[in-house]
Coordinates of N, CA and C in Angstrom, one line a residue:
Chain A
N49 N 0.8 -1.2 0.0 CA 0.0 0.0 0.0 C 0.9 1.2 0.0
A50 N 1.0 1.9 -1.2 CA 1.9 3.0 -1.3 C 1.3 4.3 -0.8
G51 N 0.0 4.4 -0.6 CA -0.6 5.7 -0.2 C -0.8 6.6 -1.4
V52 N -0.2 7.8 -1.3 CA -0.3 8.8 -2.3 C 1.1 9.0 -2.9
T53 N 1.2 8.8 -4.2 CA 2.5 9.0 -4.9 C 2.4 10.1 -5.9
Q54 N 3.5 10.8 -6.0 CA 3.6 12.0 -6.9 C 4.8 11.9 -7.8
T55 N 4.7 12.3 -9.0 CA 5.9 12.4 -9.9 C 5.8 13.6 -10.7
P56 N 6.9 14.3 -11.0 CA 8.2 14.0 -10.5 C 8.4 14.6 -9.1
K57 N 9.5 14.3 -8.5 CA 9.9 14.9 -7.2 C 10.4 16.3 -7.4
F58 N 11.2 16.5 -8.4 CA 11.8 17.8 -8.7 C 11.6 18.1 -10.1
Q59 N 11.4 19.4 -10.5 CA 11.3 19.9 -11.8 C 11.8 21.3 -12.0
V60 N 12.5 21.6 -13.0 CA 12.9 23.0 -13.3 C 12.3 23.3 -14.7
L61 N 11.6 24.4 -14.8 CA 11.0 24.8 -16.1 C 11.5 26.2 -16.5
K62 N 11.5 26.4 -17.7 CA 11.7 27.8 -18.2 C 10.3 28.5 -18.3
T63 N 10.2 29.8 -18.2 CA 9.0 30.5 -18.3 C 8.4 30.2 -19.7
G64 N 7.1 29.8 -19.7 CA 6.4 29.5 -20.9 C 6.3 28.0 -21.2
Q65 N 7.1 27.2 -20.6 CA 7.0 25.8 -20.8 C 5.8 25.2 -20.1
S66 N 5.4 24.0 -20.5 CA 4.3 23.4 -19.9 C 4.7 22.0 -19.3
M67 N 3.9 21.6 -18.3 CA 4.2 20.3 -17.7 C 3.0 19.8 -17.0
T68 N 3.0 18.5 -16.7 CA 1.9 17.8 -16.0 C 2.5 17.2 -14.7
L69 N 1.9 17.5 -13.6 CA 2.3 16.8 -12.3 C 1.3 15.6 -12.2
Q70 N 1.9 14.5 -11.9 CA 1.0 13.3 -11.7 C 0.8 12.9 -10.3
C71 N -0.4 12.4 -10.0 CA -0.7 12.0 -8.6 C -1.5 10.7 -8.7
A72 N -1.3 9.8 -7.8 CA -2.1 8.5 -7.8 C -2.2 8.1 -6.3
Q73 N -3.4 7.5 -6.0 CA -3.6 7.0 -4.6 C -4.2 5.6 -4.8
D74 N -3.8 4.7 -3.8 CA -4.2 3.3 -3.9 C -5.1 3.0 -2.7
M75 N -5.7 4.0 -2.1 CA -6.5 3.8 -0.9 C -8.0 3.8 -1.2
N76 N -8.4 3.9 -2.4 CA -9.8 3.9 -2.9 C -10.5 5.1 -2.4
H77 N -9.8 6.2 -2.2 CA -10.4 7.4 -1.7 C -11.3 8.1 -2.8
N78 N -12.3 8.8 -2.4 CA -13.2 9.4 -3.4 C -12.6 10.8 -3.8
S79 N -12.2 11.6 -2.8 CA -11.8 13.0 -3.1 C -10.3 13.1 -3.2
M80 N -9.9 14.0 -4.1 CA -8.4 14.2 -4.3 C -8.2 15.7 -4.5
Y81 N -7.0 16.2 -4.1 CA -6.8 17.6 -4.0 C -5.4 18.0 -4.5
W82 N -5.2 19.2 -5.0 CA -3.9 19.7 -5.3 C -3.7 21.0 -4.5
Y83 N -2.6 21.1 -3.8 CA -2.2 22.3 -3.0 C -0.9 22.8 -3.5
R84 N -0.6 24.1 -3.2 CA 0.7 24.6 -3.4 C 1.1 25.1 -2.0
Q85 N 2.4 25.0 -1.7 CA 2.9 25.5 -0.4 C 4.1 26.4 -0.7
D86 N 4.0 27.7 -0.3 CA 5.1 28.6 -0.4 C 5.7 28.9 0.9
P87 N 6.9 29.4 0.9 CA 7.6 29.6 2.2 C 6.8 30.5 3.2
G88 N 6.7 30.0 4.4 CA 6.1 30.8 5.5 C 4.5 30.8 5.3
M89 N 4.0 30.0 4.4 CA 2.6 30.0 4.2 C 2.0 28.6 4.4
G90 N 0.8 28.5 4.7 CA 0.1 27.2 4.7 C -0.1 26.7 3.3
L91 N -0.9 25.7 3.3 CA -1.2 25.0 2.0 C -2.4 25.8 1.4
R92 N -2.3 26.1 0.2 CA -3.4 26.8 -0.5 C -4.0 25.8 -1.6
L93 N -5.3 25.7 -1.6 CA -5.9 24.7 -2.5 C -6.0 25.3 -3.9
I94 N -5.5 24.5 -4.9 CA -5.6 24.9 -6.3 C -6.8 24.4 -6.9
Y95 N -7.0 23.1 -6.9 CA -8.2 22.4 -7.4 C -8.5 21.2 -6.6
Y96 N -9.7 20.7 -6.6 CA -10.0 19.5 -6.0 C -11.0 18.7 -6.8
S97 N -11.1 17.4 -6.5 CA -12.1 16.6 -7.2 C -12.8 15.8 -6.1
A98 N -14.1 16.1 -6.0 CA -14.9 15.4 -4.9 C -15.1 14.0 -5.2
S99 N -15.2 13.6 -6.5 CA -15.4 12.3 -6.9 C -14.9 12.1 -8.3
E100 N -14.8 10.9 -8.8 CA -14.4 10.6 -10.2 C -15.3 11.3 -11.1
G101 N -14.8 12.1 -12.0 CA -15.6 12.8 -13.0 C -16.0 14.2 -12.7
T102 N -15.6 14.7 -11.5 CA -15.9 16.1 -11.1 C -14.6 16.8 -10.7
T103 N -14.5 18.0 -11.0 CA -13.4 18.9 -10.6 C -13.9 20.3 -10.2
D104 N -13.3 20.9 -9.3 CA -13.7 22.3 -8.9 C -12.5 23.1 -8.5
K105 N -12.7 24.4 -8.7 CA -11.6 25.3 -8.4 C -11.5 25.5 -6.9
G106 N -10.3 25.7 -6.5 CA -10.0 26.1 -5.1 C -9.7 27.5 -4.9
E107 N -8.8 27.8 -4.1 CA -8.4 29.2 -3.7 C -7.6 29.9 -4.8
V108 N -6.7 29.2 -5.4 CA -5.7 29.7 -6.4 C -5.6 28.9 -7.7
P109 N -6.7 28.9 -8.5 CA -6.7 28.0 -9.7 C -6.1 28.6 -10.9
N110 N -5.9 29.9 -10.9 CA -5.4 30.6 -12.2 C -4.0 30.1 -12.6
G111 N -3.9 29.7 -13.9 CA -2.7 29.2 -14.4 C -2.6 27.7 -14.4
Y112 N -3.6 27.0 -13.9 CA -3.6 25.6 -13.7 C -4.8 24.9 -14.3
N113 N -4.7 23.7 -14.7 CA -5.8 22.8 -15.1 C -5.6 21.5 -14.5
V114 N -6.7 20.7 -14.3 CA -6.6 19.4 -13.7 C -7.4 18.4 -14.5
S115 N -7.1 17.2 -14.3 CA -7.9 16.1 -14.9 C -8.0 14.9 -13.9
R116 N -9.2 14.5 -13.6 CA -9.4 13.3 -12.7 C -9.6 12.2 -13.7
L117 N -8.5 11.5 -14.0 CA -8.4 10.5 -15.0 C -9.2 9.3 -14.7
N118 N -9.3 8.9 -13.4 CA -10.0 7.8 -12.9 C -10.1 7.9 -11.4
K119 N -10.5 7.0 -10.7 CA -10.6 7.2 -9.2 C -9.3 7.3 -8.6
R120 N -8.2 6.7 -9.2 CA -6.9 6.7 -8.6 C -6.1 7.9 -8.9
E121 N -6.3 8.5 -10.1 CA -5.3 9.4 -10.6 C -5.9 10.8 -10.8
F122 N -5.1 11.8 -10.4 CA -5.5 13.2 -10.5 C -4.3 14.0 -10.9
S123 N -4.3 14.6 -12.1 CA -3.1 15.3 -12.6 C -3.4 16.8 -12.6
L124 N -2.2 17.5 -12.5 CA -2.2 19.0 -12.5 C -1.4 19.5 -13.6
R125 N -1.9 20.3 -14.4 CA -1.2 20.8 -15.6 C -0.9 22.3 -15.5
L126 N 0.3 22.7 -15.9 CA 0.7 24.1 -16.0 C 0.9 24.3 -17.5
E127 N 0.0 25.0 -18.1 CA 0.1 25.2 -19.6 C 1.2 26.1 -20.0
S128 N 1.5 27.2 -19.3 CA 2.5 28.1 -19.6 C 3.1 28.6 -18.3
A129 N 4.2 28.0 -17.8 CA 4.7 28.2 -16.5 C 5.2 29.6 -16.3
A130 N 5.0 30.2 -15.1 CA 5.5 31.5 -14.8 C 6.3 31.4 -13.5
P131 N 7.2 32.3 -13.3 CA 8.0 32.3 -12.1 C 7.2 32.3 -10.8
S132 N 6.0 32.9 -10.8 CA 5.1 32.9 -9.7 C 4.6 31.5 -9.3
Q133 N 4.8 30.6 -10.2 CA 4.3 29.2 -9.9 C 5.4 28.4 -9.3
T134 N 6.6 28.9 -9.0 CA 7.6 28.3 -8.3 C 7.1 28.0 -6.9
S135 N 7.1 26.7 -6.5 CA 6.4 26.3 -5.3 C 6.7 24.8 -5.1
V136 N 6.2 24.3 -3.9 CA 6.1 22.9 -3.7 C 4.6 22.5 -3.8
Y137 N 4.4 21.5 -4.6 CA 3.0 21.1 -4.9 C 2.7 19.7 -4.2
F138 N 1.6 19.7 -3.5 CA 1.2 18.5 -2.8 C -0.1 18.0 -3.3
C139 N -0.2 16.7 -3.6 CA -1.4 16.1 -3.9 C -1.9 15.4 -2.6
A140 N -3.2 15.3 -2.4 CA -3.8 14.7 -1.2 C -5.1 14.0 -1.6
S141 N -5.5 13.0 -0.8 CA -6.7 12.4 -1.0 C -7.4 12.1 0.3
R142 N -8.7 11.9 0.3 CA -9.4 11.4 1.5 C -10.7 10.7 1.1
M143 N -11.1 9.9 2.0 CA -12.4 9.2 1.8 C -13.5 10.2 2.3
T144 N -14.6 10.2 1.6 CA -15.8 11.0 2.0 C -16.9 10.0 2.4
G145 N -17.8 10.5 3.2 CA -18.9 9.7 3.6 C -18.6 8.9 4.8
M146 N -17.5 9.2 5.4 CA -17.1 8.4 6.6 C -16.8 9.4 7.8
D147 N -16.5 8.9 8.9 CA -16.3 9.8 10.1 C -15.1 10.6 10.0
G148 N -14.0 10.1 9.5 CA -12.8 10.9 9.5 C -12.7 11.7 8.3
Y149 N -12.1 12.9 8.4 CA -12.0 13.8 7.3 C -10.5 14.2 7.0
E150 N -9.6 13.4 7.6 CA -8.2 13.8 7.4 C -7.8 13.4 6.0
Q151 N -6.9 14.2 5.5 CA -6.3 14.0 4.2 C -5.0 13.3 4.3
Y152 N -4.7 12.5 3.3 CA -3.4 11.8 3.2 C -2.6 12.5 2.0
F153 N -1.4 12.9 2.3 CA -0.6 13.7 1.4 C 0.5 12.9 0.8
G154 N 0.8 13.3 -0.5 CA 2.0 12.7 -1.2 C 3.2 13.4 -0.7
P155 N 4.4 13.0 -1.2 CA 5.7 13.6 -0.7 C 6.0 15.0 -1.3
G156 N 5.2 15.4 -2.4 CA 5.4 16.7 -2.9 C 6.3 16.7 -4.2
T157 N 6.0 17.7 -5.0 CA 6.9 18.0 -6.2 C 7.4 19.4 -6.0
R158 N 8.7 19.5 -6.0 CA 9.3 20.9 -5.9 C 9.6 21.4 -7.3
L159 N 8.9 22.5 -7.6 CA 8.9 23.1 -9.0 C 9.6 24.4 -8.9
T160 N 10.6 24.6 -9.8 CA 11.2 25.9 -10.0 C 11.0 26.4 -11.4
V161 N 10.5 27.6 -11.6 CA 10.3 28.2 -12.9 C 11.3 29.4 -13.0
T162 N 12.1 29.3 -14.0 CA 13.1 30.4 -14.2 C 12.8 31.3 -15.3
Chain B
G95 N -14.9 34.5 4.0 CA -14.8 33.1 4.1 C -14.0 32.7 5.4
E96 N -13.9 31.4 5.5 CA -13.2 30.9 6.7 C -11.7 31.3 6.6
S97 N -11.1 31.6 7.8 CA -9.7 31.8 7.8 C -9.2 31.1 9.1
V98 N -7.9 30.7 9.0 CA -7.3 30.0 10.1 C -5.9 30.7 10.4
G99 N -5.7 31.1 11.6 CA -4.4 31.7 11.9 C -3.7 31.1 13.1
L100 N -2.4 31.2 13.2 CA -1.6 30.7 14.3 C -1.0 31.8 15.0
H101 N -0.8 31.7 16.3 CA -0.3 32.8 17.1 C 1.2 33.0 16.9
L102 N 1.9 31.9 16.8 CA 3.4 32.0 16.7 C 3.9 31.3 15.5
P103 N 4.8 31.9 14.7 CA 5.3 31.1 13.6 C 6.4 30.1 14.0
T104 N 7.1 30.4 15.1 CA 8.1 29.4 15.6 C 7.9 29.3 17.1
L105 N 8.3 28.1 17.6 CA 8.3 27.8 19.0 C 9.5 26.9 19.3
S106 N 10.3 27.3 20.4 CA 11.4 26.5 20.7 C 11.2 26.0 22.1
V107 N 11.4 24.7 22.4 CA 11.2 24.1 23.7 C 12.4 23.2 24.0
Q108 N 12.6 22.9 25.2 CA 13.6 22.0 25.7 C 13.1 20.6 25.6
E109 N 14.0 19.7 25.2 CA 13.6 18.3 25.2 C 13.1 17.9 26.5
G110 N 12.0 17.2 26.5 CA 11.4 16.7 27.8 C 10.3 17.6 28.3
D111 N 10.3 18.9 27.9 CA 9.2 19.8 28.3 C 8.0 19.6 27.4
N112 N 6.9 20.2 27.9 CA 5.6 20.1 27.1 C 5.6 21.3 26.1
S113 N 5.0 21.0 25.0 CA 4.8 22.1 23.9 C 3.4 22.4 23.8
I114 N 3.1 23.6 23.6 CA 1.7 24.0 23.3 C 1.7 24.9 22.0
I115 N 1.0 24.5 21.0 CA 0.9 25.2 19.8 C -0.6 25.7 19.6
N116 N -0.8 26.9 19.3 CA -2.1 27.5 19.3 C -2.6 27.9 17.9
C117 N -3.9 28.0 17.8 CA -4.5 28.3 16.5 C -5.8 29.0 16.7
A118 N -6.2 29.9 15.8 CA -7.5 30.5 15.9 C -8.2 30.4 14.6
Y119 N -9.5 30.3 14.7 CA -10.3 30.2 13.4 C -11.4 31.2 13.5
S120 N -12.0 31.5 12.3 CA -12.9 32.6 12.2 C -14.4 32.2 12.2
N121 N -14.7 31.0 11.7 CA -16.1 30.7 11.5 C -16.6 29.9 12.6
S122 N -17.5 30.5 13.4 CA -18.1 29.8 14.5 C -18.9 28.6 14.2
A123 N -19.3 28.4 12.9 CA -20.0 27.2 12.5 C -19.1 26.0 12.1
S124 N -17.8 26.2 12.2 CA -16.9 25.1 11.9 C -17.1 24.0 12.8
D125 N -17.1 22.8 12.3 CA -17.4 21.6 13.2 C -16.4 20.5 13.2
Y126 N -15.2 20.7 12.5 CA -14.2 19.7 12.5 C -12.9 20.3 12.3
F127 N -11.9 19.9 13.2 CA -10.6 20.5 13.2 C -9.5 19.4 13.2
I128 N -8.4 19.7 12.6 CA -7.4 18.7 12.4 C -6.0 19.3 12.7
W129 N -5.1 18.6 13.3 CA -3.7 19.0 13.4 C -2.9 18.0 12.5
Y130 N -2.0 18.7 11.7 CA -1.1 17.9 10.9 C 0.4 18.3 11.3
K131 N 1.3 17.3 11.0 CA 2.7 17.5 11.3 C 3.4 17.4 10.0
Q132 N 4.3 18.3 9.6 CA 5.1 18.2 8.4 C 6.6 18.3 8.7
E133 N 7.2 17.2 8.5 CA 8.7 17.1 8.6 C 9.3 17.6 7.3
S134 N 10.6 18.0 7.5 CA 11.3 18.6 6.4 C 11.3 17.7 5.2
G135 N 10.9 18.2 4.0 CA 11.0 17.5 2.8 C 9.8 16.5 2.6
K136 N 8.8 16.5 3.5 CA 7.8 15.5 3.4 C 6.4 16.2 3.3
G137 N 5.4 15.5 3.0 CA 4.0 16.0 3.0 C 3.5 16.0 4.4
P138 N 2.5 16.8 4.7 CA 1.8 16.8 6.0 C 1.3 15.5 6.4
Q139 N 1.3 15.2 7.7 CA 0.8 13.9 8.2 C -0.2 14.2 9.3
F140 N -1.3 13.5 9.2 CA -2.4 13.6 10.2 C -1.8 13.2 11.6
I141 N -2.2 14.1 12.6 CA -1.8 13.8 14.0 C -3.1 13.4 14.8
I142 N -4.0 14.4 14.8 CA -5.2 14.2 15.7 C -6.3 15.1 15.2
D143 N -7.5 14.8 15.5 CA -8.7 15.6 15.1 C -9.6 15.7 16.2
I144 N -10.5 16.7 16.1 CA -11.6 16.9 17.1 C -12.8 17.5 16.5
R145 N -13.9 17.1 16.9 CA -15.2 17.6 16.4 C -15.7 18.7 17.4
S146 N -16.6 19.5 16.9 CA -17.0 20.7 17.7 C -17.9 20.3 18.9
N147 N -18.3 19.1 18.9 CA -19.1 18.6 20.1 C -18.2 18.1 21.2
M148 N -16.9 18.3 21.1 CA -15.9 17.9 22.1 C -15.1 19.1 22.5
D149 N -14.6 19.1 23.7 CA -13.7 20.1 24.2 C -12.2 19.6 24.2
K150 N -12.0 18.3 24.3 CA -10.7 17.8 24.5 C -10.6 16.4 23.8
R151 N -9.5 16.1 23.3 CA -9.3 14.7 22.8 C -7.8 14.4 22.9
Q152 N -7.6 13.2 23.4 CA -6.2 12.8 23.6 C -5.8 11.7 22.7
G153 N -4.5 11.8 22.3 CA -3.9 10.7 21.5 C -2.6 10.3 22.3
Q154 N -1.7 9.7 21.5 CA -0.5 9.3 22.2 C 0.5 10.5 22.3
R155 N 0.7 10.9 23.5 CA 1.5 12.1 23.8 C 0.9 13.4 23.3
V156 N -0.2 13.4 22.6 CA -0.8 14.7 22.1 C -2.2 14.8 22.6
T157 N -2.5 16.1 22.9 CA -3.9 16.4 23.3 C -4.3 17.7 22.5
V158 N -5.5 17.6 22.0 CA -6.1 18.8 21.3 C -7.2 19.4 22.2
L159 N -7.2 20.7 22.4 CA -8.2 21.4 23.2 C -8.9 22.3 22.2
L160 N -10.2 22.4 22.4 CA -11.0 23.2 21.5 C -11.9 24.2 22.4
N161 N -11.7 25.5 22.2 CA -12.5 26.4 22.9 C -13.4 27.2 21.9
K162 N -14.6 26.7 21.8 CA -15.5 27.3 20.8 C -15.9 28.7 21.1
T163 N -15.9 29.1 22.4 CA -16.4 30.4 22.8 C -15.4 31.5 22.2
V164 N -14.1 31.2 22.2 CA -13.2 32.2 21.6 C -12.6 31.7 20.3
K165 N -13.1 30.6 19.8 CA -12.7 30.1 18.5 C -11.2 29.8 18.5
H166 N -10.8 29.0 19.4 CA -9.3 28.8 19.6 C -9.1 27.3 19.8
L167 N -8.0 26.8 19.2 CA -7.6 25.4 19.2 C -6.2 25.3 19.6
S168 N -5.9 24.3 20.4 CA -4.4 24.2 20.7 C -4.0 22.7 20.7
L169 N -2.8 22.5 20.4 CA -2.2 21.2 20.4 C -1.1 21.1 21.5
Q170 N -1.2 20.2 22.3 CA -0.3 20.0 23.4 C 0.5 18.7 23.1
I171 N 1.8 18.8 23.2 CA 2.7 17.6 23.0 C 3.4 17.4 24.3
A172 N 3.2 16.3 24.9 CA 3.8 16.0 26.2 C 5.2 15.4 26.0
A173 N 6.2 15.8 26.9 CA 7.5 15.3 26.9 C 8.1 15.3 25.5
T174 N 8.2 16.6 25.0 CA 8.7 16.8 23.6 C 10.0 16.1 23.3
Q175 N 10.1 15.5 22.2 CA 11.3 14.8 21.8 C 11.9 15.4 20.5
P176 N 13.1 15.1 20.2 CA 13.8 15.7 19.0 C 13.0 15.3 17.8
G177 N 12.4 14.1 17.7 CA 11.6 13.7 16.6 C 10.3 14.5 16.4
D178 N 10.0 15.3 17.4 CA 8.8 16.2 17.3 C 9.1 17.5 16.5
S179 N 10.3 17.7 16.2 CA 10.7 18.9 15.5 C 10.1 18.9 14.1
A180 N 9.3 19.9 13.8 CA 8.5 19.9 12.5 C 7.7 21.1 12.4
V181 N 7.0 21.3 11.4 CA 6.0 22.4 11.3 C 4.6 21.8 11.5
Y182 N 3.9 22.4 12.4 CA 2.5 21.9 12.8 C 1.5 22.9 12.2
F183 N 0.5 22.3 11.5 CA -0.6 23.0 10.9 C -1.9 22.6 11.6
C184 N -2.7 23.7 11.9 CA -4.1 23.3 12.2 C -4.9 23.5 11.0
A185 N -6.0 22.8 10.9 CA -6.8 22.9 9.7 C -8.3 22.8 10.1
V186 N -9.1 23.5 9.4 CA -10.5 23.5 9.6 C -11.3 23.0 8.4
L187 N -12.2 22.1 8.6 CA -13.0 21.7 7.5 C -14.0 22.8 7.1
G188 N -13.8 23.3 5.9 CA -14.6 24.4 5.4 C -15.9 23.8 4.8
G189 N -16.4 24.6 3.9 CA -17.7 24.2 3.3 C -17.4 23.0 2.3
G190 N -18.2 22.1 2.3 CA -18.1 20.9 1.4 C -16.9 20.1 1.6
F191 N -16.1 20.1 0.5 CA -14.9 19.2 0.6 C -13.6 19.9 0.9
K192 N -13.7 21.2 1.2 CA -12.5 22.0 1.3 C -12.0 22.0 2.8
T193 N -10.7 22.0 2.9 CA -10.0 22.1 4.2 C -9.2 23.4 4.2
I194 N -9.3 24.3 5.2 CA -8.6 25.5 5.3 C -7.4 25.3 6.2
F195 N -6.2 25.6 5.8 CA -5.0 25.4 6.6 C -4.5 26.7 7.1
G196 N -4.0 26.7 8.4 CA -3.2 27.8 8.9 C -1.8 27.8 8.3
A197 N -1.1 28.9 8.7 CA 0.3 29.1 8.1 C 1.3 28.2 8.7
G198 N 1.0 27.6 9.9 CA 2.0 26.6 10.5 C 2.9 27.3 11.5
T199 N 3.2 26.5 12.5 CA 4.2 26.8 13.6 C 5.3 25.8 13.5
R200 N 6.6 26.4 13.4 CA 7.7 25.5 13.4 C 8.2 25.3 14.8
L201 N 8.2 24.0 15.2 CA 8.7 23.6 16.5 C 10.1 23.2 16.5
F202 N 10.9 23.8 17.3 CA 12.3 23.5 17.4 C 12.5 22.8 18.8
V203 N 13.1 21.7 18.9 CA 13.4 21.0 20.1 C 14.8 21.0 20.5
K204 N 15.2 21.6 21.6 CA 16.6 21.8 22.0 C 17.0 20.6 22.9
A205 N 18.1 20.0 22.6 CA 18.6 18.8 23.3 C 19.2 19.3 24.7

């Protein structure tokens, strides 16, 4: 049981390049999330998917797109990277409809845009 | 909308002492609260949670206290160890599927 996995772990992009961050979970969770974490700040929600087939904007969605490919996988795409998107990106998942609401996080992707 | 704030960005304690990390939230209708621990280079990890119908909940060496009157949450760590050094986030379950995170308190444990 690997939990939540993310690829890649590190990435350097030039301004204007595109890339997709991959996330997968093997816990059969319904909901999945993408956050970014900047120095001295908490986690800010970019997009989330309450269930397979649905996605919704979070607090900071501009410049990003997502795809909930199936129940396991939730990808985050940067179409035209900007230096302001330099951050650490975390994917998370949780089960809904049960008592616990804690999220399970992946190890993160550290992205630098030059 | 909901906001979550922490009183101190850093906290330094002596090994063996108790640690208290505080958090404030804005929405009196919030009904579920979580503490996460984030070690360097890793994703946040669940520590303990509490519902609004409770004032206190205990885990292994950790206790969460909830004061709904002043909208304040605290995490107490007993007999703090070097392995407790990390950033601690409080989080509040917002509307629907969203969780609102505070900025985090970095705990330093001095040997």
